Short mmCIF file of C-alpha atoms in Angstrom, two decimals:
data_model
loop_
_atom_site.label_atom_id
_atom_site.label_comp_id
_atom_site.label_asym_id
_atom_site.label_seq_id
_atom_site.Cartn_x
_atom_site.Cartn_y
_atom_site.Cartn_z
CA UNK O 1 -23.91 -9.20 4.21
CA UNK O 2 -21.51 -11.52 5.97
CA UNK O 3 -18.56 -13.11 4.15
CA UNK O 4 -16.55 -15.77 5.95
CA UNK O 5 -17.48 -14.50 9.09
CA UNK O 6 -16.88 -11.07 8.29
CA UNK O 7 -19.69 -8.63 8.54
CA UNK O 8 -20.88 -5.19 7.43
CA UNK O 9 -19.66 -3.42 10.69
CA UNK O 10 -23.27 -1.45 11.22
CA UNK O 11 -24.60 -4.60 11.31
CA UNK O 12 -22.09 -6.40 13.48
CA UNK O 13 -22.76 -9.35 16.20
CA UNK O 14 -18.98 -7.80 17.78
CA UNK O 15 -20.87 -5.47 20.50
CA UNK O 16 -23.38 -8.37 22.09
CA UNK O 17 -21.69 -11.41 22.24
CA UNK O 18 -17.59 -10.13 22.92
CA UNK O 19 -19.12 -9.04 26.53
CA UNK O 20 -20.70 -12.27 27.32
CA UNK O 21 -17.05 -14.06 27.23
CA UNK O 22 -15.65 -15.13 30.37
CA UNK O 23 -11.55 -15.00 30.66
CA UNK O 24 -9.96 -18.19 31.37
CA UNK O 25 -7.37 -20.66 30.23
CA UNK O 26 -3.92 -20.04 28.50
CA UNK O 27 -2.81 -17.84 25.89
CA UNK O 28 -2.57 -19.54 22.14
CA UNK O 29 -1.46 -16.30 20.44
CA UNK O 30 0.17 -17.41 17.51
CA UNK O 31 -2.27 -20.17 16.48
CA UNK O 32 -4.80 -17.29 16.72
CA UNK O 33 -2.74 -14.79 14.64
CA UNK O 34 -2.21 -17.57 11.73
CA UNK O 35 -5.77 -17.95 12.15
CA UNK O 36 -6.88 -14.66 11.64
CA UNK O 37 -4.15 -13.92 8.73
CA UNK O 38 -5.68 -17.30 6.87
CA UNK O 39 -9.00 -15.61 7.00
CA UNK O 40 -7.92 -12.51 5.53
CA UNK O 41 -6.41 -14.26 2.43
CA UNK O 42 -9.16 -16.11 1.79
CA UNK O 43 -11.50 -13.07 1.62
CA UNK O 44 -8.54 -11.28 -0.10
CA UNK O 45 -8.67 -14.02 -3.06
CA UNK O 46 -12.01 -14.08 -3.10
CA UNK O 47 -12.31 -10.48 -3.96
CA UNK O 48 -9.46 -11.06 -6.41
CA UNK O 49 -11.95 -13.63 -8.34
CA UNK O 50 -14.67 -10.63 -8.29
CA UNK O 51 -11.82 -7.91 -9.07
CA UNK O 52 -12.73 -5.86 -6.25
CA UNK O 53 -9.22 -6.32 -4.31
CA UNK O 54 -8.11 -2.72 -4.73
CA UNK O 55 -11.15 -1.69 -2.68
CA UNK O 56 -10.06 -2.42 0.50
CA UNK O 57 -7.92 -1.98 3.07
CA UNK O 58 -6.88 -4.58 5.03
CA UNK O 59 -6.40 -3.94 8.95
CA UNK O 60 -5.85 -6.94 11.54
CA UNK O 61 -5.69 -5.62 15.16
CA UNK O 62 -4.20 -8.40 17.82
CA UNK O 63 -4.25 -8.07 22.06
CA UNK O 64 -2.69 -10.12 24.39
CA UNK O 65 -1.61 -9.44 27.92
CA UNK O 66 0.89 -12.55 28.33
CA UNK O 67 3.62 -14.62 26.64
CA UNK O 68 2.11 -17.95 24.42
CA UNK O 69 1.85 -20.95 26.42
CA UNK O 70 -0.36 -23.09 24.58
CA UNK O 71 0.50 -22.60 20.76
CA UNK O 72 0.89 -25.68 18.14
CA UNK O 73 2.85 -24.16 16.03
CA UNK O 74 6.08 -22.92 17.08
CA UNK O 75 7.57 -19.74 16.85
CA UNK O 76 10.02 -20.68 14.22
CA UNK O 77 7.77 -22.35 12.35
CA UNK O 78 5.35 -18.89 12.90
CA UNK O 79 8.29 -16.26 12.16
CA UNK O 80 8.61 -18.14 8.82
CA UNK O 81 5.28 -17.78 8.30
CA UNK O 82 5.33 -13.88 8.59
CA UNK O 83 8.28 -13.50 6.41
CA UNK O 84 5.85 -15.41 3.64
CA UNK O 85 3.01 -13.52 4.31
CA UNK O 86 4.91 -10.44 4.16
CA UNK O 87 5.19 -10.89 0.49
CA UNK O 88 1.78 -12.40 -0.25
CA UNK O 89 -0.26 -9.53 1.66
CA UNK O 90 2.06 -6.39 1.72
CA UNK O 91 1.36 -3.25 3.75
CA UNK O 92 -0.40 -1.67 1.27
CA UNK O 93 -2.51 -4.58 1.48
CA UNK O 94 -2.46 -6.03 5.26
CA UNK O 95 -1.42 -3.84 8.02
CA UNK O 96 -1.29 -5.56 11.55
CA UNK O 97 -1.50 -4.09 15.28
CA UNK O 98 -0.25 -5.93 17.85
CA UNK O 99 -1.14 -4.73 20.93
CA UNK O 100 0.71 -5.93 24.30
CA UNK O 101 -1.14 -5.09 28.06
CA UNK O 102 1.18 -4.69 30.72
CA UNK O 103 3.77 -7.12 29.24
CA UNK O 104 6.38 -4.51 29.34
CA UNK O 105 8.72 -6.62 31.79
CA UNK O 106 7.67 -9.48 30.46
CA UNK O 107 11.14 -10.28 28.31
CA UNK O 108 9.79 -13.23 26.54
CA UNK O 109 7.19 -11.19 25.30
CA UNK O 110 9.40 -8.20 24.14
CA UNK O 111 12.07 -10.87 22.31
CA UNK O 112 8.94 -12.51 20.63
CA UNK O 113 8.04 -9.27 19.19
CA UNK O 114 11.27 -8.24 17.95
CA UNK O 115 11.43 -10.90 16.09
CA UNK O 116 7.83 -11.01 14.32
CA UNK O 117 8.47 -7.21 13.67
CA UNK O 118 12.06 -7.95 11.40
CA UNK O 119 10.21 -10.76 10.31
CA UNK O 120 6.61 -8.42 8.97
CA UNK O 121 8.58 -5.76 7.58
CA UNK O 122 6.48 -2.44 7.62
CA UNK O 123 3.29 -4.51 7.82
CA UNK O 124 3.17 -4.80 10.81
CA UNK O 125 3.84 -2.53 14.60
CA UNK O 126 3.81 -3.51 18.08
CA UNK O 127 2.06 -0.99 21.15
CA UNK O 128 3.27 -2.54 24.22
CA UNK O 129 0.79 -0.68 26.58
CA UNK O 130 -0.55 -0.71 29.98
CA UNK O 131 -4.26 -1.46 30.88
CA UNK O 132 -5.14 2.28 31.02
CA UNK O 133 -4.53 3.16 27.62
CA UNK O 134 -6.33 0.43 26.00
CA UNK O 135 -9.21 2.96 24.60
CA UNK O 136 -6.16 5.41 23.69
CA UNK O 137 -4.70 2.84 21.13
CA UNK O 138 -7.53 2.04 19.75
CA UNK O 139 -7.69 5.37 18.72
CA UNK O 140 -4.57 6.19 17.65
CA UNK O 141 -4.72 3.18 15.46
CA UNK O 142 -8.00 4.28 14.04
CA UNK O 143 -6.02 7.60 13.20
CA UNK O 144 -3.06 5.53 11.69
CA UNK O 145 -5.75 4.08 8.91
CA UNK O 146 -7.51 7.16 8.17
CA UNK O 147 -10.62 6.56 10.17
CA UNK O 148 -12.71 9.72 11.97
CA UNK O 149 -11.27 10.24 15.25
CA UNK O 150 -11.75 13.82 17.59
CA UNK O 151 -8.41 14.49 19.86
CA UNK O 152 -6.70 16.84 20.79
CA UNK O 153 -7.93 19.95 18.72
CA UNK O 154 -7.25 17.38 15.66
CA UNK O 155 -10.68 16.39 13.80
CA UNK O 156 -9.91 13.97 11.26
CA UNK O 157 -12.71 12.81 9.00
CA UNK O 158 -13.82 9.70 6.47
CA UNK O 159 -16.55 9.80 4.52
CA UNK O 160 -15.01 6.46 3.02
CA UNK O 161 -13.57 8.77 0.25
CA UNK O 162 -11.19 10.92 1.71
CA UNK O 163 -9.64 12.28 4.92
CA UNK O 164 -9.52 16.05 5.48
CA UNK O 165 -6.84 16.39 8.50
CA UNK O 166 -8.29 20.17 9.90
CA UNK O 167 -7.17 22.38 12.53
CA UNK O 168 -8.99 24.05 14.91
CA UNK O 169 -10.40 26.92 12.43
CA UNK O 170 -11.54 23.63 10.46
CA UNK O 171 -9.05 24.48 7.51
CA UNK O 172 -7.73 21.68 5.62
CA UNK O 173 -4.38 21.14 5.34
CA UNK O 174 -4.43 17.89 3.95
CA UNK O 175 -6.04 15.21 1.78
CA UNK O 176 -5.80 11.91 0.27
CA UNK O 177 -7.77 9.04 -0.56
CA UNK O 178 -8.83 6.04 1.03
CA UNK O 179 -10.24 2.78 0.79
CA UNK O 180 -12.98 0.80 2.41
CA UNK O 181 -11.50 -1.45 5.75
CA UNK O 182 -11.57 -4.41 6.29
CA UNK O 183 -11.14 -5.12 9.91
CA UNK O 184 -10.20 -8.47 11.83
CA UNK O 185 -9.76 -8.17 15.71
CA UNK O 186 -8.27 -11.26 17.38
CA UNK O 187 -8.27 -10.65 21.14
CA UNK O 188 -7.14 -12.65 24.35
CA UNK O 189 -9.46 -13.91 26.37
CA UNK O 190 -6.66 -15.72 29.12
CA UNK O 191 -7.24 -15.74 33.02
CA UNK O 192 -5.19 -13.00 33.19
CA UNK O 193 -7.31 -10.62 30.89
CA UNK O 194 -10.26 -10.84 33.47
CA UNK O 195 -9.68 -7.39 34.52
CA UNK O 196 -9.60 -5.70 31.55
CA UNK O 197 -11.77 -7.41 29.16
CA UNK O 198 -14.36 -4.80 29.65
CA UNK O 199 -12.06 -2.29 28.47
CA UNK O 200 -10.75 -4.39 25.37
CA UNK O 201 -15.23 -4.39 25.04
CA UNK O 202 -15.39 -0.90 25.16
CA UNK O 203 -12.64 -0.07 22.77
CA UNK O 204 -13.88 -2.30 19.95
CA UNK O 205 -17.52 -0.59 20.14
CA UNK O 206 -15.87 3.05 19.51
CA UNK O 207 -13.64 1.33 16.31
CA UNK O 208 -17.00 -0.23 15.31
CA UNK O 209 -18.60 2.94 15.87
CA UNK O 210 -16.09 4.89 13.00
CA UNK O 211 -16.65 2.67 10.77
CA UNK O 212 -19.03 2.69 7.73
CA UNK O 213 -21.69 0.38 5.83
CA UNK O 214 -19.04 -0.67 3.44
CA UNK O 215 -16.71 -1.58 5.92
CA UNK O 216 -16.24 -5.69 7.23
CA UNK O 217 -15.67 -6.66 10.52
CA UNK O 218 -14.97 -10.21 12.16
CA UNK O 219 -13.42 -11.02 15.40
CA UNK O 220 -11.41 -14.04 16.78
CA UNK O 221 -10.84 -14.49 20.31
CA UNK O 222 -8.34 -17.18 22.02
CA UNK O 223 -7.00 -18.59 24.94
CA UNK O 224 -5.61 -22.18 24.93
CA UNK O 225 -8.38 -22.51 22.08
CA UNK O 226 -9.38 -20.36 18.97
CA UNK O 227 -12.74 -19.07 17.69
CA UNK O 228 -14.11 -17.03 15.23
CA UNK O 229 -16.58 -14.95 17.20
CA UNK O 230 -18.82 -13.64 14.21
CA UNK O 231 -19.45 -16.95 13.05
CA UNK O 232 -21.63 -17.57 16.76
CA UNK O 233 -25.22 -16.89 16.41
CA UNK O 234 -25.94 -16.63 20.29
CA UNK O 235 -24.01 -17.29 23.21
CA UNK O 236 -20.36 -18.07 22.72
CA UNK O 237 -20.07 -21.87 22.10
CA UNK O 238 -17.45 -24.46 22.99
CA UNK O 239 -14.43 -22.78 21.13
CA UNK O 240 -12.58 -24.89 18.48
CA UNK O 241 -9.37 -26.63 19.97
CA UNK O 242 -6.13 -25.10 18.55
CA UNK O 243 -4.89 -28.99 18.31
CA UNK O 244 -8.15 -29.56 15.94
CA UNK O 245 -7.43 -26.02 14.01
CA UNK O 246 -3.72 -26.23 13.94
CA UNK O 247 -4.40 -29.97 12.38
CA UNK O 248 -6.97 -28.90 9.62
CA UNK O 249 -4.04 -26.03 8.71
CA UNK O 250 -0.86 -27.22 9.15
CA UNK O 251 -0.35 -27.58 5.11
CA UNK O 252 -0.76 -23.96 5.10
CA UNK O 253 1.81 -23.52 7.91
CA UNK O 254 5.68 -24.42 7.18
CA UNK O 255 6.03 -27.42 9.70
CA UNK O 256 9.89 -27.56 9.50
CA UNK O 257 12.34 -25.34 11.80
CA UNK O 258 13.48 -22.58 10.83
CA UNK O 259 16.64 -22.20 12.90
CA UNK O 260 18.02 -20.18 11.02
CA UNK O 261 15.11 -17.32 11.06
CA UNK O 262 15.01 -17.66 14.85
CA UNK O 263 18.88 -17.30 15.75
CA UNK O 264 18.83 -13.70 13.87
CA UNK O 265 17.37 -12.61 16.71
#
């Protein structure tokens, strides 16, 4: 089954073509966030049509190691953006993990992210990290969702109905319900991520690996261009320019300033 580029994550194309992209180029971060975001609401009103919206869980998982260089649309223009989404895919809806590698003196970076955190509410959190722990929070944000994950004496399981949090003498202490995931990772494939783009690899194979038959997958990467990596049927192909994409969407993007969303930052 594949729906707008999204597929049944068993049956995923993530695994064999993400390793066959070569890092270069500049970072287009936002265009590839509004990307990704657009994608979910289209599947999101799509499911609305078939009634099914309640069914899922929405989960969009963004990397980047470096401040955006190569963006169309601003960062006002993107911070008003989030606070629209916010209320048209709430957290019980969306949740988004942005995930920064070894951009912790980076102060560009770290304002930028203050500032699309106010602006996503509870939506959304921000893991500024460094290259070592990229498995780690892919973990710990397949814990945050309710997905199996083995650490630290802690087994936590989904059988796509509930979670049973156990101890070590495998008694459950807790349970509640969950929904099927639908999961959208939009990773940076810059110069700069050359040296860890395995890792980033390696990391998505153990989410894929936790997920289940009912669960949808689709990936995005971009660098000073944006592409929907499920929608390739072999090797990676000449990636979509962000001028072309950010073009084709700007109607769906606020193009004015919005000053006054920026300076409460």
């Amino acid at each position: 089954m594949e729906i707008l580029g999204f597929e049944s994550a068993p049956q995923s194309k993530l695994n064999n073509i993400l390793p066959r992209f070569s890092c270069s180029g500049a970072t287009a971060f936002r265009d590839a966030v509004v990307k990704g975001n657009q994608l979910m609401q289209q599947l999101l009103d799509l499911f609305c049509k078939k009634g099914a919206h309640d069914k899922f869980k929405f989960v969009h998982v963004v990397l980047t190691d470096g401040e955006d260089n190569r963006s169309q649309i601003s960062l006002q223009e993107f911070l008003a953006y989030q606070v629209r989404l916010k209320n048209e895919l709430p957290e019980n809806i969306l949740q988004t993990f942005y995930i920064g590698v070894n951009v912790e003196n980076n102060q560009t970076v770290q304002q930028e992210m203050r500032a699309i955190l106010q602006c996503s509410g509870k939506s959304a959190q921000y893991f500024p990290i460094h290259s070592n722990g990229i498995n780690e929070i892919f973990q710990k944000i397949q814990m945050q969702i309710g997905l199996r994950v083995q650490q630290k004496g802690i087994i936590i399981e989904s059988n796509q109905q509930s979670i049973a949090f156990m101890q070590k003498q495998l008694q459950p202490v807790l349970q509640m319900k969950v929904n099927n995931y639908i999961v959208l990772f939009t990773l940076d494939i810059s110069g700069s991520m050359q040296g860890n783009w395995g890792k980033v690899c390696n990391a998505v194979s153990g989410f894929l690996g936790n997920l289940g038959s009912n669960d949808l997958v689709s990936g995005i990467v971009f660098n000073d261009k944006v592409e929907v990596v499920t929608q390739l049927t072999a090797q990676p192909q000449k990636p979509v320019q962000s001028q072309q994409y950010y073009n084709q969407n700007q109607q769906q993007v606020s193009n004015r300033r919005d000053d006054e969303v920026y300076q409460n930052f």
